[in-house]
Amino acid sequence: MRVAVCQLNSRDDRDQNLRVARGLLERAAAAGAELAVLPEYVDYLGPGKTAPKPEPIDGEFAQFFGRAARELGIWVHAGSFHEIGPDEEHTYNTTLIFSPQGELAATYRKIHLYDVEITGRVSYQESRSVSPGDRTVVADVAGVPTGLSICYDLRFPELYRRLAVDGARVLVVPAAFMMHTGRDHWEVLLRARAIENQCYVIAAAQIGDHEPSRTCFGRSMVIDPWGTVLAQAPDDITIATADVDLSRLEKIRSELPSLANRRL
């Protein structure tokens, strides 16, 4: 299965962000991708006061990407968006996956919320406005068991181990990883999740400056179960493609059966 990671610089213009996302999906389809993955908050990354209203999972956001999947004939992982939450003060940070028929195939709500205080650099409390999800999801994407996660989830290896134990062969990470952490941790953590769970990792990221005072690292990439980076996007709005080879995955798992040999 050929996959594509789509790297965006989403800002405070939702219509423009969606136009760019659609263009990248078209490029992915033209490159032969069966699955294209978009980054976290693909439709809007800007000041909270001008953010679009949260939507249900069958709202305009879903209709846009469901239509794109159907018209392009590919699987579309629509990054994430603000879904209507449990109360007026909180949304969910939610992933939707659409089949080539445009049907909603899977939904995942981000479990780990980015509550961080780094003196002099960042003060961000995602939990002030977002509620966590409460279930892990392994979706069937073109016959491939695919474990879902979002951004800050990447720092919690127990999530990915559960996904692997539940059958995942591919792990997907849409993200808006910030520059000051991304330059040191992004690739290291992605490769670790691939190696320790003997899975392919598909990570689509935001790139560049966003309001208010936020810069994302980018470097979207695809990593194989040995930890080899198969494709990496440059520092631009673009796509990168790679092939997921399940026979290579099974060979790695049989020759070095660390997943099967676990004791805890």
Tab-separated table of N, CA, C and O in Angstrom, residues 28-80:
chain	number	residue	atom	x	y	z
A	28	ALA	N	-1.435	13.589	-3.717
A	28	ALA	CA	-1.234	12.241	-3.178
A	28	ALA	C	-1.882	11.195	-4.079
A	28	ALA	O	-1.281	10.149	-4.385
A	29	ALA	N	-3.102	11.458	-4.510
A	29	ALA	CA	-3.790	10.524	-5.390
A	29	ALA	C	-3.043	10.373	-6.711
A	29	ALA	O	-2.883	9.260	-7.235
A	30	ALA	N	-2.547	11.483	-7.266
A	30	ALA	CA	-1.808	11.433	-8.525
A	30	ALA	C	-0.507	10.657	-8.386
A	30	ALA	O	-0.014	10.063	-9.358
A	31	ALA	N	0.053	10.641	-7.172
A	31	ALA	CA	1.294	9.894	-6.912
A	31	ALA	C	1.034	8.412	-6.639
A	31	ALA	O	1.977	7.668	-6.353
A	32	GLY	N	-0.227	8.006	-6.685
A	32	GLY	CA	-0.557	6.587	-6.497
A	32	GLY	C	-0.836	6.175	-5.077
A	32	GLY	O	-0.912	4.973	-4.789
A	33	ALA	N	-1.005	7.142	-4.177
A	33	ALA	CA	-1.264	6.790	-2.774
A	33	ALA	C	-2.660	6.192	-2.629
A	33	ALA	O	-3.629	6.697	-3.204
A	34	GLU	N	-2.754	5.134	-1.844
A	34	GLU	CA	-4.056	4.569	-1.466
A	34	GLU	C	-4.583	5.222	-0.199
A	34	GLU	O	-5.796	5.241	0.041
A	35	LEU	N	-3.673	5.731	0.639
A	35	LEU	CA	-4.024	6.410	1.881
A	35	LEU	C	-3.246	7.707	1.967
A	35	LEU	O	-2.025	7.722	1.792
A	36	ALA	N	-3.945	8.811	2.223
A	36	ALA	CA	-3.303	10.101	2.461
A	36	ALA	C	-3.659	10.570	3.864
A	36	ALA	O	-4.821	10.500	4.274
A	37	VAL	N	-2.651	11.045	4.607
A	37	VAL	CA	-2.820	11.451	5.994
A	37	VAL	C	-2.529	12.940	6.123
A	37	VAL	O	-1.475	13.423	5.682
A	38	LEU	N	-3.457	13.659	6.744
A	38	LEU	CA	-3.339	15.094	6.990
A	38	LEU	C	-2.972	15.342	8.452
A	38	LEU	O	-3.153	14.463	9.298
A	39	PRO	N	-2.490	16.539	8.789
A	39	PRO	CA	-2.046	16.805	10.166
A	39	PRO	C	-3.168	17.221	11.120
A	39	PRO	O	-4.308	17.481	10.720
A	40	GLU	N	-2.812	17.289	12.371
A	40	GLU	CA	-3.702	17.757	13.429
A	40	GLU	C	-4.227	19.160	13.107
A	40	GLU	O	-3.503	19.996	12.582
A	41	TYR	N	-5.500	19.397	13.439
A	41	TYR	CA	-6.151	20.696	13.225
A	41	TYR	C	-5.900	21.225	11.812
A	41	TYR	O	-5.495	22.368	11.606
A	42	VAL	N	-6.172	20.349	10.861
A	42	VAL	CA	-5.910	20.669	9.460
A	42	VAL	C	-6.734	21.860	8.979
A	42	VAL	O	-6.285	22.625	8.120
A	43	ASP	N	-7.934	22.066	9.539
A	43	ASP	CA	-8.817	23.109	9.019
A	43	ASP	C	-8.604	24.473	9.663
A	43	ASP	O	-9.034	25.481	9.104
A	44	TYR	N	-7.937	24.528	10.817
A	44	TYR	CA	-7.761	25.814	11.487
A	44	TYR	C	-6.710	25.681	12.580
A	44	TYR	O	-6.796	24.809	13.435
A	45	LEU	N	-5.720	26.581	12.546
A	45	LEU	CA	-4.732	26.650	13.613
A	45	LEU	C	-4.393	28.121	13.813
A	45	LEU	O	-3.529	28.682	13.147
A	46	GLY	N	-5.156	28.746	14.707
A	46	GLY	CA	-5.004	30.177	14.923
A	46	GLY	C	-5.626	30.590	16.244
A	46	GLY	O	-5.887	29.747	17.111
A	47	PRO	N	-5.895	31.888	16.425
A	47	PRO	CA	-6.455	32.369	17.690
A	47	PRO	C	-7.793	31.723	18.003
A	47	PRO	O	-8.638	31.525	17.125
A	48	GLY	N	-7.973	31.421	19.286
A	48	GLY	CA	-9.204	30.777	19.707
A	48	GLY	C	-10.439	31.617	19.467
A	48	GLY	O	-11.514	31.093	19.170
A	49	LYS	N	-10.297	32.937	19.550
A	49	LYS	CA	-11.463	33.812	19.443
A	49	LYS	C	-12.069	33.818	18.048
A	49	LYS	O	-13.243	34.191	17.873
A	50	THR	N	-11.294	33.434	17.037
A	50	THR	CA	-11.823	33.391	15.668
A	50	THR	C	-11.945	31.964	15.142
A	50	THR	O	-12.141	31.760	13.941
A	51	ALA	N	-11.821	30.990	16.025
A	51	ALA	CA	-11.906	29.592	15.610
A	51	ALA	C	-13.318	29.248	15.138
A	51	ALA	O	-14.306	29.795	15.644
A	52	PRO	N	-13.443	28.354	14.149
A	52	PRO	CA	-14.777	27.925	13.723
A	52	PRO	C	-15.485	27.169	14.842
A	52	PRO	O	-14.837	26.594	15.717
A	53	LYS	N	-16.796	27.183	14.809
A	53	LYS	CA	-17.543	26.474	15.824
A	53	LYS	C	-17.295	24.973	15.705
A	53	LYS	O	-17.152	24.450	14.602
A	54	PRO	N	-17.211	24.261	16.837
A	54	PRO	CA	-17.051	22.807	16.776
A	54	PRO	C	-18.238	22.167	16.065
A	54	PRO	O	-19.355	22.712	16.074
A	55	GLU	N	-17.986	21.031	15.448
A	55	GLU	CA	-18.985	20.376	14.622
A	55	GLU	C	-19.198	18.935	15.064
A	55	GLU	O	-18.318	18.328	15.686
A	56	PRO	N	-20.329	18.340	14.712
A	56	PRO	CA	-20.506	16.899	14.901
A	56	PRO	C	-19.680	16.141	13.864
A	56	PRO	O	-19.150	16.745	12.913
A	57	ILE	N	-19.583	14.832	14.021
A	57	ILE	CA	-18.757	14.045	13.110
A	57	ILE	C	-19.391	13.887	11.730
A	57	ILE	O	-18.754	13.337	10.824
A	58	ASP	N	-20.597	14.381	11.538
A	58	ASP	CA	-21.196	14.389	10.208
A	58	ASP	C	-21.429	15.818	9.709
A	58	ASP	O	-22.267	16.060	8.834
A	59	GLY	N	-20.644	16.764	10.226
A	59	GLY	CA	-20.794	18.167	9.861
A	59	GLY	C	-20.059	18.525	8.583
A	59	GLY	O	-19.678	17.654	7.782
A	60	GLU	N	-19.829	19.835	8.381
A	60	GLU	CA	-19.213	20.316	7.145
A	60	GLU	C	-17.802	19.779	6.948
A	60	GLU	O	-17.401	19.469	5.822
A	61	PHE	N	-17.036	19.690	8.042
A	61	PHE	CA	-15.680	19.151	7.958
A	61	PHE	C	-15.717	17.730	7.387
A	61	PHE	O	-14.994	17.401	6.440
A	62	ALA	N	-16.553	16.896	7.971
A	62	ALA	CA	-16.659	15.507	7.519
A	62	ALA	C	-17.155	15.432	6.086
A	62	ALA	O	-16.655	14.621	5.279
A	63	GLN	N	-18.110	16.256	5.733
A	63	GLN	CA	-18.642	16.239	4.369
A	63	GLN	C	-17.569	16.623	3.358
A	63	GLN	O	-17.477	16.036	2.274
A	64	PHE	N	-16.731	17.598	3.722
A	64	PHE	CA	-15.662	18.043	2.825
A	64	PHE	C	-14.692	16.907	2.530
A	64	PHE	O	-14.369	16.625	1.365
A	65	PHE	N	-14.216	16.244	3.586
A	65	PHE	CA	-13.203	15.214	3.375
A	65	PHE	C	-13.804	13.900	2.885
A	65	PHE	O	-13.141	13.143	2.167
A	66	GLY	N	-15.045	13.617	3.245
A	66	GLY	CA	-15.711	12.456	2.667
A	66	GLY	C	-15.870	12.616	1.165
A	66	GLY	O	-15.649	11.667	0.394
A	67	ARG	N	-16.243	13.806	0.732
A	67	ARG	CA	-16.379	14.078	-0.705
A	67	ARG	C	-15.020	13.978	-1.407
A	67	ARG	O	-14.917	13.397	-2.506
A	68	ALA	N	-13.967	14.501	-0.777
A	68	ALA	CA	-12.629	14.411	-1.372
A	68	ALA	C	-12.210	12.958	-1.537
A	68	ALA	O	-11.664	12.570	-2.585
A	69	ALA	N	-12.443	12.134	-0.515
A	69	ALA	CA	-12.080	10.719	-0.598
A	69	ALA	C	-12.817	10.038	-1.735
A	69	ALA	O	-12.233	9.262	-2.514
A	70	ARG	N	-14.103	10.325	-1.857
A	70	ARG	CA	-14.921	9.702	-2.909
A	70	ARG	C	-14.486	10.172	-4.295
A	70	ARG	O	-14.331	9.355	-5.222
A	71	GLU	N	-14.272	11.449	-4.462
A	71	GLU	CA	-13.923	11.974	-5.783
A	71	GLU	C	-12.529	11.544	-6.221
A	71	GLU	O	-12.282	11.339	-7.419
A	72	LEU	N	-11.622	11.397	-5.259
A	72	LEU	CA	-10.253	10.995	-5.595
A	72	LEU	C	-10.063	9.484	-5.553
A	72	LEU	O	-9.043	8.968	-6.030
A	73	GLY	N	-10.999	8.769	-4.937
A	73	GLY	CA	-10.928	7.313	-4.878
A	73	GLY	C	-9.821	6.793	-3.984
A	73	GLY	O	-9.213	5.754	-4.273
A	74	ILE	N	-9.549	7.501	-2.875
A	74	ILE	CA	-8.497	7.071	-1.940
A	74	ILE	C	-9.026	7.104	-0.512
A	74	ILE	O	-10.050	7.718	-0.222
A	75	TRP	N	-8.295	6.435	0.383
A	75	TRP	CA	-8.552	6.564	1.817
A	75	TRP	C	-7.995	7.911	2.278
A	75	TRP	O	-6.861	8.264	1.930
A	76	VAL	N	-8.780	8.636	3.042
A	76	VAL	CA	-8.353	9.935	3.565
A	76	VAL	C	-8.427	9.923	5.085
A	76	VAL	O	-9.498	9.708	5.669
A	77	HIS	N	-7.288	10.139	5.710
A	77	HIS	CA	-7.206	10.369	7.147
A	77	HIS	C	-7.194	11.881	7.312
A	77	HIS	O	-6.216	12.546	6.958
A	78	ALA	N	-8.296	12.434	7.834
A	78	ALA	CA	-8.509	13.880	7.807
A	78	ALA	C	-7.852	14.604	8.983
A	78	ALA	O	-8.396	15.591	9.498
A	79	GLY	N	-6.670	14.147	9.418
A	79	GLY	CA	-5.956	14.836	10.490
A	79	GLY	C	-6.791	14.892	11.746
A	79	GLY	O	-7.136	13.869	12.319
A	80	SER	N	-7.144	16.096	12.177
A	80	SER	CA	-8.087	16.234	13.289
A	80	SER	C	-8.782	17.579	13.208
A	80	SER	O	-8.350	18.495	12.502
